[in-house]
PDB file of C-alpha atoms in Angstrom:
ATOM      1  CA  MET A   1    -157.211 -34.132  87.220  1.00 55.00           C
ATOM      2  CA  VAL A   2    -159.086 -33.272  84.013  1.00 53.00           C
ATOM      3  CA  VAL A   3    -162.363 -33.122  85.954  1.00 51.00           C
ATOM      4  CA  LEU A   4    -160.792 -30.839  88.534  1.00 49.00           C
ATOM      5  CA  CYS A   5    -159.469 -28.502  85.817  1.00 45.00           C
ATOM      6  CA  VAL A   6    -162.853 -28.336  84.095  1.00 45.00           C
ATOM      7  CA  SER A   7    -164.555 -27.642  87.432  1.00 48.00           C
ATOM      8  CA  ALA A   8    -162.082 -24.879  88.203  1.00 44.00           C
ATOM      9  CA  LEU A   9    -162.633 -23.284  84.796  1.00 40.00           C
ATOM     10  CA  SER A  10    -166.416 -23.473  85.221  1.00 46.00           C
ATOM     11  CA  ALA A  11    -166.209 -21.915  88.676  1.00 45.00           C
ATOM     12  CA  GLY A  12    -163.954 -19.162  87.351  1.00 50.00           C
ATOM     13  CA  ALA A  13    -166.324 -18.369  84.491  1.00 49.00           C
ATOM     14  CA  GLN A  14    -169.281 -18.266  86.879  1.00 54.00           C
ATOM     15  CA  ASN A  15    -167.438 -15.923  89.251  1.00 56.00           C
ATOM     16  CA  ASN A  16    -166.511 -13.642  86.343  1.00 67.00           C
ATOM     17  CA  ALA A  17    -170.134 -13.555  85.200  1.00 61.00           C
ATOM     18  CA  GLN A  18    -171.357 -12.745  88.701  1.00 70.00           C
ATOM     19  CA  SER A  19    -168.724 -10.034  89.051  1.00 82.00           C
ATOM     20  CA  LEU A  20    -169.736  -8.466  85.751  1.00 85.00           C
ATOM     21  CA  LEU A  21    -173.409  -8.586  86.706  1.00 87.00           C
ATOM     22  CA  GLN A  22    -172.585  -6.889  90.012  1.00 85.00           C
ATOM     23  CA  GLN A  23    -170.662  -4.173  88.170  1.00 86.00           C
ATOM     24  CA  LEU A  24    -173.699  -3.504  86.016  1.00 91.00           C
ATOM     25  CA  LEU A  25    -176.376  -3.690  88.720  1.00 88.00           C
ATOM     26  CA  GLY A  26    -174.503  -2.389  91.773  1.00 82.00           C
ATOM     27  CA  ASN A  27    -174.321  -3.526  95.381  1.00 74.00           C
ATOM     28  CA  ASP A  28    -177.953  -2.667  96.157  1.00 69.00           C
ATOM     29  CA  ALA A  29    -179.236  -5.207  93.647  1.00 71.00           C
ATOM     30  CA  THR A  30    -181.024  -8.289  94.972  1.00 69.00           C
ATOM     31  CA  ALA A  31    -181.336 -11.778  93.501  1.00 67.00           C
ATOM     32  CA  GLY A  32    -184.517 -10.777  91.690  1.00 84.00           C
ATOM     33  CA  THR A  33    -183.262  -7.452  90.330  1.00 85.00           C
ATOM     34  CA  LEU A  34    -182.262  -8.758  86.899  1.00 88.00           C
ATOM     35  CA  LYS A  35    -185.580 -10.580  86.435  1.00 87.00           C
ATOM     36  CA  ASN A  36    -187.519  -7.460  87.481  1.00 86.00           C
ATOM     37  CA  ILE A  37    -185.562  -5.279  85.052  1.00 89.00           C
ATOM     38  CA  LEU A  38    -186.116  -7.671  82.160  1.00 89.00           C
ATOM     39  CA  GLU A  39    -189.826  -7.960  82.957  1.00 87.00           C
ATOM     40  CA  ASP A  40    -190.156  -4.167  82.937  1.00 86.00           C
ATOM     41  CA  VAL A  41    -188.441  -3.952  79.562  1.00 88.00           C
ATOM     42  CA  VAL A  42    -190.303  -6.732  77.771  1.00 84.00           C
ATOM     43  CA  GLY A  43    -193.621  -6.710  79.607  1.00 79.00           C
ATOM     44  CA  GLY A  44    -193.069  -9.879  81.589  1.00 72.00           C
ATOM     45  CA  ALA A  45    -192.189 -12.247  78.736  1.00 65.00           C
ATOM     46  CA  VAL A  46    -188.854 -13.232  80.274  1.00 65.00           C
ATOM     47  CA  SER A  47    -189.254 -16.859  79.210  1.00 58.00           C
ATOM     48  CA  LYS A  48    -189.019 -15.774  75.565  1.00 61.00           C
ATOM     49  CA  LEU A  49    -185.682 -13.975  75.854  1.00 65.00           C
ATOM     50  CA  ASP A  50    -183.352 -16.815  74.815  1.00 72.00           C
ATOM     51  CA  LEU A  51    -183.448 -15.911  71.120  1.00 82.00           C
ATOM     52  CA  SER A  52    -180.877 -15.247  68.428  1.00 90.00           C
ATOM     53  CA  ILE A  53    -179.695 -11.656  68.052  1.00 94.00           C
ATOM     54  CA  ASP A  54    -178.287 -12.270  64.554  1.00 95.00           C
ATOM     55  CA  GLY A  55    -179.224  -9.550  62.092  1.00 95.00           C
ATOM     56  CA  THR A  56    -179.417  -5.774  61.976  1.00 96.00           C
ATOM     57  CA  TRP A  57    -181.147  -3.735  64.678  1.00 96.00           C
ATOM     58  CA  LYS A  58    -182.017  -0.031  64.391  1.00 96.00           C
ATOM     59  CA  TYR A  59    -182.691   2.500  67.144  1.00 95.00           C
ATOM     60  CA  SER A  60    -186.332   3.012  68.112  1.00 94.00           C
ATOM     61  CA  GLU A  61    -186.415   4.667  71.555  1.00 92.00           C
ATOM     62  CA  PRO A  62    -184.404   5.285  74.728  1.00 90.00           C
ATOM     63  CA  GLU A  63    -184.440   2.762  77.567  1.00 90.00           C
ATOM     64  CA  MET A  64    -183.782   3.410  81.243  1.00 87.00           C
ATOM     65  CA  GLN A  65    -184.034   1.182  84.291  1.00 87.00           C
ATOM     66  CA  PHE A  66    -183.130   1.827  87.913  1.00 81.00           C
ATOM     67  CA  LYS A  67    -180.746  -0.721  89.414  1.00 80.00           C
ATOM     68  CA  SER A  68    -182.783  -1.244  92.581  1.00 61.00           C
ATOM     69  CA  ASP A  69    -186.244  -0.650  94.012  1.00 60.00           C
ATOM     70  CA  LYS A  70    -184.605   1.642  96.558  1.00 61.00           C
ATOM     71  CA  LEU A  71    -183.265   3.961  93.858  1.00 53.00           C
ATOM     72  CA  LEU A  72    -186.580   3.785  92.016  1.00 52.00           C
ATOM     73  CA  ALA A  73    -188.452   4.876  95.134  1.00 50.00           C
ATOM     74  CA  GLN A  74    -185.989   7.682  95.835  1.00 53.00           C
ATOM     75  CA  ALA A  75    -186.396   9.027  92.309  1.00 48.00           C
ATOM     76  CA  GLY A  76    -190.184   9.027  92.471  1.00 51.00           C
ATOM     77  CA  GLY A  77    -191.200   5.721  90.902  1.00 57.00           C
ATOM     78  CA  ALA A  78    -192.407   4.910  87.411  1.00 61.00           C
ATOM     79  CA  ALA A  79    -193.129   8.554  86.627  1.00 63.00           C
ATOM     80  CA  ALA A  80    -189.439   9.325  87.108  1.00 68.00           C
ATOM     81  CA  THR A  81    -188.491   6.589  84.649  1.00 73.00           C
ATOM     82  CA  ALA A  82    -190.814   8.007  81.992  1.00 77.00           C
ATOM     83  CA  ARG A  83    -189.495  11.515  82.617  1.00 77.00           C
ATOM     84  CA  ILE A  84    -185.866  10.443  82.315  1.00 76.00           C
ATOM     85  CA  GLU A  85    -186.549   8.484  79.136  1.00 80.00           C
ATOM     86  CA  ALA A  86    -188.144  11.594  77.619  1.00 82.00           C
ATOM     87  CA  SER A  87    -185.030  13.577  78.555  1.00 79.00           C
ATOM     88  CA  LEU A  88    -182.825  10.896  77.056  1.00 81.00           C
ATOM     89  CA  ALA A  89    -184.760  11.015  73.787  1.00 84.00           C
ATOM     90  CA  LYS A  90    -184.038  14.747  73.529  1.00 81.00           C
ATOM     91  CA  PHE A  91    -180.419  14.247  74.504  1.00 79.00           C
ATOM     92  CA  TYR A  92    -179.860  11.481  71.981  1.00 81.00           C
ATOM     93  CA  GLY A  93    -181.455  13.676  69.341  1.00 80.00           C
ATOM     94  CA  LYS A  94    -179.147  16.599  70.131  1.00 75.00           C
ATOM     95  CA  ILE A  95    -175.996  14.576  69.628  1.00 74.00           C
ATOM     96  CA  GLY A  96    -177.457  12.763  66.623  1.00 73.00           C
ATOM     97  CA  MET A  97    -176.907   9.227  67.862  1.00 78.00           C
ATOM     98  CA  ASN A  98    -180.517   8.186  67.277  1.00 80.00           C
ATOM     99  CA  GLU A  99    -180.536   9.085  63.583  1.00 77.00           C
ATOM    100  CA  SER A 100    -178.337   6.281  62.312  1.00 85.00           C
ATOM    101  CA  LEU A 101    -177.689   4.132  65.372  1.00 93.00           C
ATOM    102  CA  SER A 102    -177.699   0.452  64.482  1.00 95.00           C
ATOM    103  CA  TYR A 103    -176.010  -2.812  65.332  1.00 97.00           C
ATOM    104  CA  THR A 104    -175.471  -5.752  63.023  1.00 97.00           C
ATOM    105  CA  PHE A 105    -174.694  -9.002  64.836  1.00 97.00           C
ATOM    106  CA  ASN A 106    -173.288 -11.872  62.802  1.00 97.00           C
ATOM    107  CA  SER A 107    -173.375 -15.589  63.586  1.00 95.00           C
ATOM    108  CA  ASP A 108    -169.539 -15.678  63.760  1.00 97.00           C
ATOM    109  CA  SER A 109    -169.631 -13.396  66.853  1.00 97.00           C
ATOM    110  CA  THR A 110    -168.599 -10.277  64.939  1.00 98.00           C
ATOM    111  CA  PHE A 111    -170.611  -7.067  64.905  1.00 98.00           C
ATOM    112  CA  VAL A 112    -170.791  -3.648  63.264  1.00 97.00           C
ATOM    113  CA  HIS A 113    -171.982  -0.687  65.351  1.00 96.00           C
ATOM    114  CA  THR A 114    -173.003   2.332  63.283  1.00 94.00           C
ATOM    115  CA  ILE A 115    -173.390   5.593  65.169  1.00 89.00           C
ATOM    116  CA  LYS A 116    -173.655   9.261  64.251  1.00 84.00           C
ATOM    117  CA  LEU A 117    -172.030  11.687  66.678  1.00 76.00           C
ATOM    118  CA  GLY A 118    -172.197  15.328  65.733  1.00 71.00           C
ATOM    119  CA  LYS A 119    -171.646  15.530  61.983  1.00 75.00           C
ATOM    120  CA  SER A 120    -169.649  12.339  61.631  1.00 78.00           C
ATOM    121  CA  GLU A 121    -170.909   8.803  61.140  1.00 84.00           C
ATOM    122  CA  LYS A 122    -168.782   5.869  62.209  1.00 86.00           C
ATOM    123  CA  SER A 123    -169.068   2.152  61.544  1.00 92.00           C
ATOM    124  CA  LEU A 124    -167.269   0.437  64.397  1.00 93.00           C
ATOM    125  CA  LYS A 125    -166.389  -3.239  64.176  1.00 96.00           C
ATOM    126  CA  GLY A 126    -165.597  -5.832  66.793  1.00 98.00           C
ATOM    127  CA  THR A 127    -166.559  -9.128  68.384  1.00 98.00           C
ATOM    128  CA  TYR A 128    -169.233  -9.913  70.939  1.00 98.00           C
ATOM    129  CA  SER A 129    -170.028 -12.593  73.483  1.00 97.00           C
ATOM    130  CA  LEU A 130    -173.283 -13.469  75.229  1.00 94.00           C
ATOM    131  CA  ASP A 131    -173.866 -14.645  78.772  1.00 93.00           C
ATOM    132  CA  LYS A 132    -177.356 -15.972  78.154  1.00 90.00           C
ATOM    133  CA  GLU A 133    -177.991 -16.952  81.772  1.00 89.00           C
ATOM    134  CA  ASN A 134    -177.330 -13.464  83.143  1.00 91.00           C
ATOM    135  CA  LYS A 135    -178.443 -11.686  79.946  1.00 92.00           C
ATOM    136  CA  ILE A 136    -175.146  -9.846  79.492  1.00 94.00           C
ATOM    137  CA  ILE A 137    -173.647  -8.920  76.138  1.00 96.00           C
ATOM    138  CA  THR A 138    -170.005  -7.854  75.982  1.00 97.00           C
ATOM    139  CA  LEU A 139    -168.873  -5.828  72.979  1.00 98.00           C
ATOM    140  CA  LYS A 140    -165.149  -5.771  72.226  1.00 97.00           C
ATOM    141  CA  TYR A 141    -164.270  -3.064  69.719  1.00 97.00           C
ATOM    142  CA  SER A 142    -161.438  -3.339  67.212  1.00 96.00           C
ATOM    143  CA  ALA A 143    -160.827   0.417  67.065  1.00 87.00           C
ATOM    144  CA  LEU A 144    -157.762   1.415  69.039  1.00 79.00           C
ATOM    145  CA  GLY A 145    -158.641   2.761  72.484  1.00 86.00           C
ATOM    146  CA  LEU A 146    -162.312   1.778  72.604  1.00 91.00           C
ATOM    147  CA  GLY A 147    -161.778  -1.477  74.463  1.00 94.00           C
ATOM    148  CA  LYS A 148    -164.931  -3.299  75.530  1.00 95.00           C
ATOM    149  CA  ILE A 149    -168.227  -2.510  77.192  1.00 96.00           C
ATOM    150  CA  SER A 150    -170.942  -4.748  78.615  1.00 96.00           C
ATOM    151  CA  ALA A 151    -174.690  -4.308  78.841  1.00 96.00           C
ATOM    152  CA  ILE A 152    -177.795  -6.080  80.050  1.00 95.00           C
ATOM    153  CA  TYR A 153    -179.748  -7.164  76.984  1.00 95.00           C
ATOM    154  CA  ALA A 154    -183.371  -8.143  76.423  1.00 93.00           C
ATOM    155  CA  ASN A 155    -184.287  -9.704  73.088  1.00 91.00           C
ATOM    156  CA  THR A 156    -187.884 -10.564  72.213  1.00 88.00           C
ATOM    157  CA  GLY A 157    -187.147 -11.483  68.610  1.00 87.00           C
ATOM    158  CA  THR A 158    -188.565  -8.259  67.197  1.00 89.00           C
ATOM    159  CA  SER A 159    -187.024  -5.808  69.687  1.00 91.00           C
ATOM    160  CA  LEU A 160    -183.624  -5.693  71.355  1.00 94.00           C
ATOM    161  CA  ALA A 161    -182.794  -3.480  74.335  1.00 95.00           C
ATOM    162  CA  LEU A 162    -179.222  -2.729  75.434  1.00 96.00           C
ATOM    163  CA  MET A 163    -178.848  -1.205  78.898  1.00 95.00           C
ATOM    164  CA  PHE A 164    -175.459   0.066  80.052  1.00 95.00           C
ATOM    165  CA  ASP A 165    -174.259   1.273  83.415  1.00 92.00           C
ATOM    166  CA  ALA A 166    -174.528   5.077  83.183  1.00 86.00           C
ATOM    167  CA  THR A 167    -170.898   5.654  84.206  1.00 87.00           C
ATOM    168  CA  GLN A 168    -169.596   3.034  81.787  1.00 90.00           C
ATOM    169  CA  LEU A 169    -171.670   4.534  78.974  1.00 87.00           C
ATOM    170  CA  LEU A 170    -170.219   7.968  79.754  1.00 82.00           C
ATOM    171  CA  ASN A 171    -166.659   6.606  79.685  1.00 86.00           C
ATOM    172  CA  PHE A 172    -167.367   4.878  76.380  1.00 88.00           C
ATOM    173  CA  LEU A 173    -168.716   8.090  74.828  1.00 81.00           C
ATOM    174  CA  LYS A 174    -165.601   9.902  76.040  1.00 80.00           C
ATOM    175  CA  LYS A 175    -163.501   7.374  74.130  1.00 83.00           C
ATOM    176  CA  LEU A 176    -165.705   7.775  71.069  1.00 80.00           C
ATOM    177  CA  SER A 177    -165.243  11.542  71.184  1.00 74.00           C
ATOM    178  CA  SER A 178    -161.546  11.093  70.530  1.00 74.00           C
ATOM    179  CA  LEU A 179    -162.451   9.465  67.194  1.00 71.00           C
ATOM    180  CA  VAL A 180    -164.953  12.117  66.133  1.00 67.00           C
ATOM    181  CA  SER A 181    -163.620  15.678  66.241  1.00 62.00           C
ATOM    182  CA  SER A 182    -167.002  17.344  65.625  1.00 58.00           C
ATOM    183  CA  PHE A 183    -168.373  15.647  68.718  1.00 61.00           C
ATOM    184  CA  SER A 184    -165.799  17.327  70.954  1.00 56.00           C
ATOM    185  CA  SER A 185    -166.928  20.910  70.420  1.00 52.00           C
ATOM    186  CA  GLY A 186    -169.991  23.079  70.829  1.00 46.00           C
ATOM    187  CA  LYS A 187    -173.246  22.307  72.605  1.00 47.00           C
ATOM    188  CA  THR A 188    -173.255  18.712  71.371  1.00 50.00           C
ATOM    189  CA  GLY A 189    -169.789  18.078  72.776  1.00 54.00           C
ATOM    190  CA  LEU A 190    -168.409  16.027  75.595  1.00 61.00           C
ATOM    191  CA  THR A 191    -169.358  18.540  78.292  1.00 68.00           C
ATOM    192  CA  ALA A 192    -173.028  18.171  77.411  1.00 65.00           C
ATOM    193  CA  VAL A 193    -172.686  14.389  77.467  1.00 64.00           C
ATOM    194  CA  THR A 194    -171.015  14.444  80.876  1.00 69.00           C
ATOM    195  CA  VAL A 195    -173.634  16.717  82.402  1.00 71.00           C
ATOM    196  CA  ALA A 196    -176.529  14.705  80.976  1.00 66.00           C
ATOM    197  CA  LEU A 197    -175.330  11.261  82.014  1.00 67.00           C
ATOM    198  CA  SER A 198    -173.962  12.270  85.411  1.00 70.00           C
ATOM    199  CA  GLN A 199    -177.560  12.876  86.549  1.00 69.00           C
ATOM    200  CA  TYR A 200    -178.372   9.195  86.226  1.00 73.00           C
ATOM    201  CA  ASP A 201    -175.867   7.505  88.511  1.00 72.00           C
ATOM    202  CA  GLY A 202    -177.445   4.291  89.766  1.00 77.00           C
ATOM    203  CA  ALA A 203    -179.306   3.678  86.515  1.00 85.00           C
ATOM    204  CA  LEU A 204    -178.994   1.528  83.442  1.00 90.00           C
ATOM    205  CA  LEU A 205    -179.214   3.647  80.303  1.00 89.00           C
ATOM    206  CA  GLY A 206    -179.434   2.647  76.686  1.00 91.00           C
ATOM    207  CA  TYR A 207    -181.951   2.129  73.931  1.00 92.00           C
ATOM    208  CA  LYS A 208    -184.433  -0.205  72.372  1.00 94.00           C
ATOM    209  CA  MET A 209    -183.990  -1.257  68.782  1.00 95.00           C
ATOM    210  CA  THR A 210    -186.190  -3.021  66.260  1.00 95.00           C
ATOM    211  CA  ARG A 211    -185.084  -5.735  63.876  1.00 93.00           C
ATOM    212  CA  ALA A 212    -184.419  -4.289  60.437  1.00 90.00           C
ATOM    213  CA  ASN A 213    -184.654  -7.664  58.731  1.00 73.00           C
ATOM    214  CA  PRO A 214    -187.471  -9.634  60.412  1.00 63.00           C
ATOM    215  CA  LEU A 215    -186.949 -13.379  60.392  1.00 55.00           C
TER     216      LEU A 215
END
């Protein structure tokens, strides 16, 4: 009976992980999609990705990956990726989230996410969990209303990329806007965010960060 219960729990956890991965990558993703995405991000060193993320990481540049080769081809290939990342860099700069964006991950599974939106800077706390096999990080925020958000992550030891589903990232920024009044008005407001991110349906969007305290 104990063995059966453990097996059922393991199967349930695996199904949840697969479901979450499908939510992030979409129905067009193939078995090799995750590996291809990680190889693009880290230059093929996928075998080196099972590393600790403990420490503080600071924003360095935007990151964008298409969820499938089909979408990549439709958008125009690698040139489209570079073009979108350049647009993201400008967009992040306009709303200020690249100026002070950082994450501090602690060994007790807590984190602090510092972000500047508009004129206000917030330090958001919560807990995180890692699915190392599928390279998924789930961030659960303590702030009322923020809930949780998951991302594909790629950690080389000196750089850490977080890549969110574009729609989920938009919904998260909408929630953040309710905490930061200056972010909800003017050209750097929610309308600009919605317009910018709605162009990238079918993509993973996020950023690369560098370790602030090298081991």
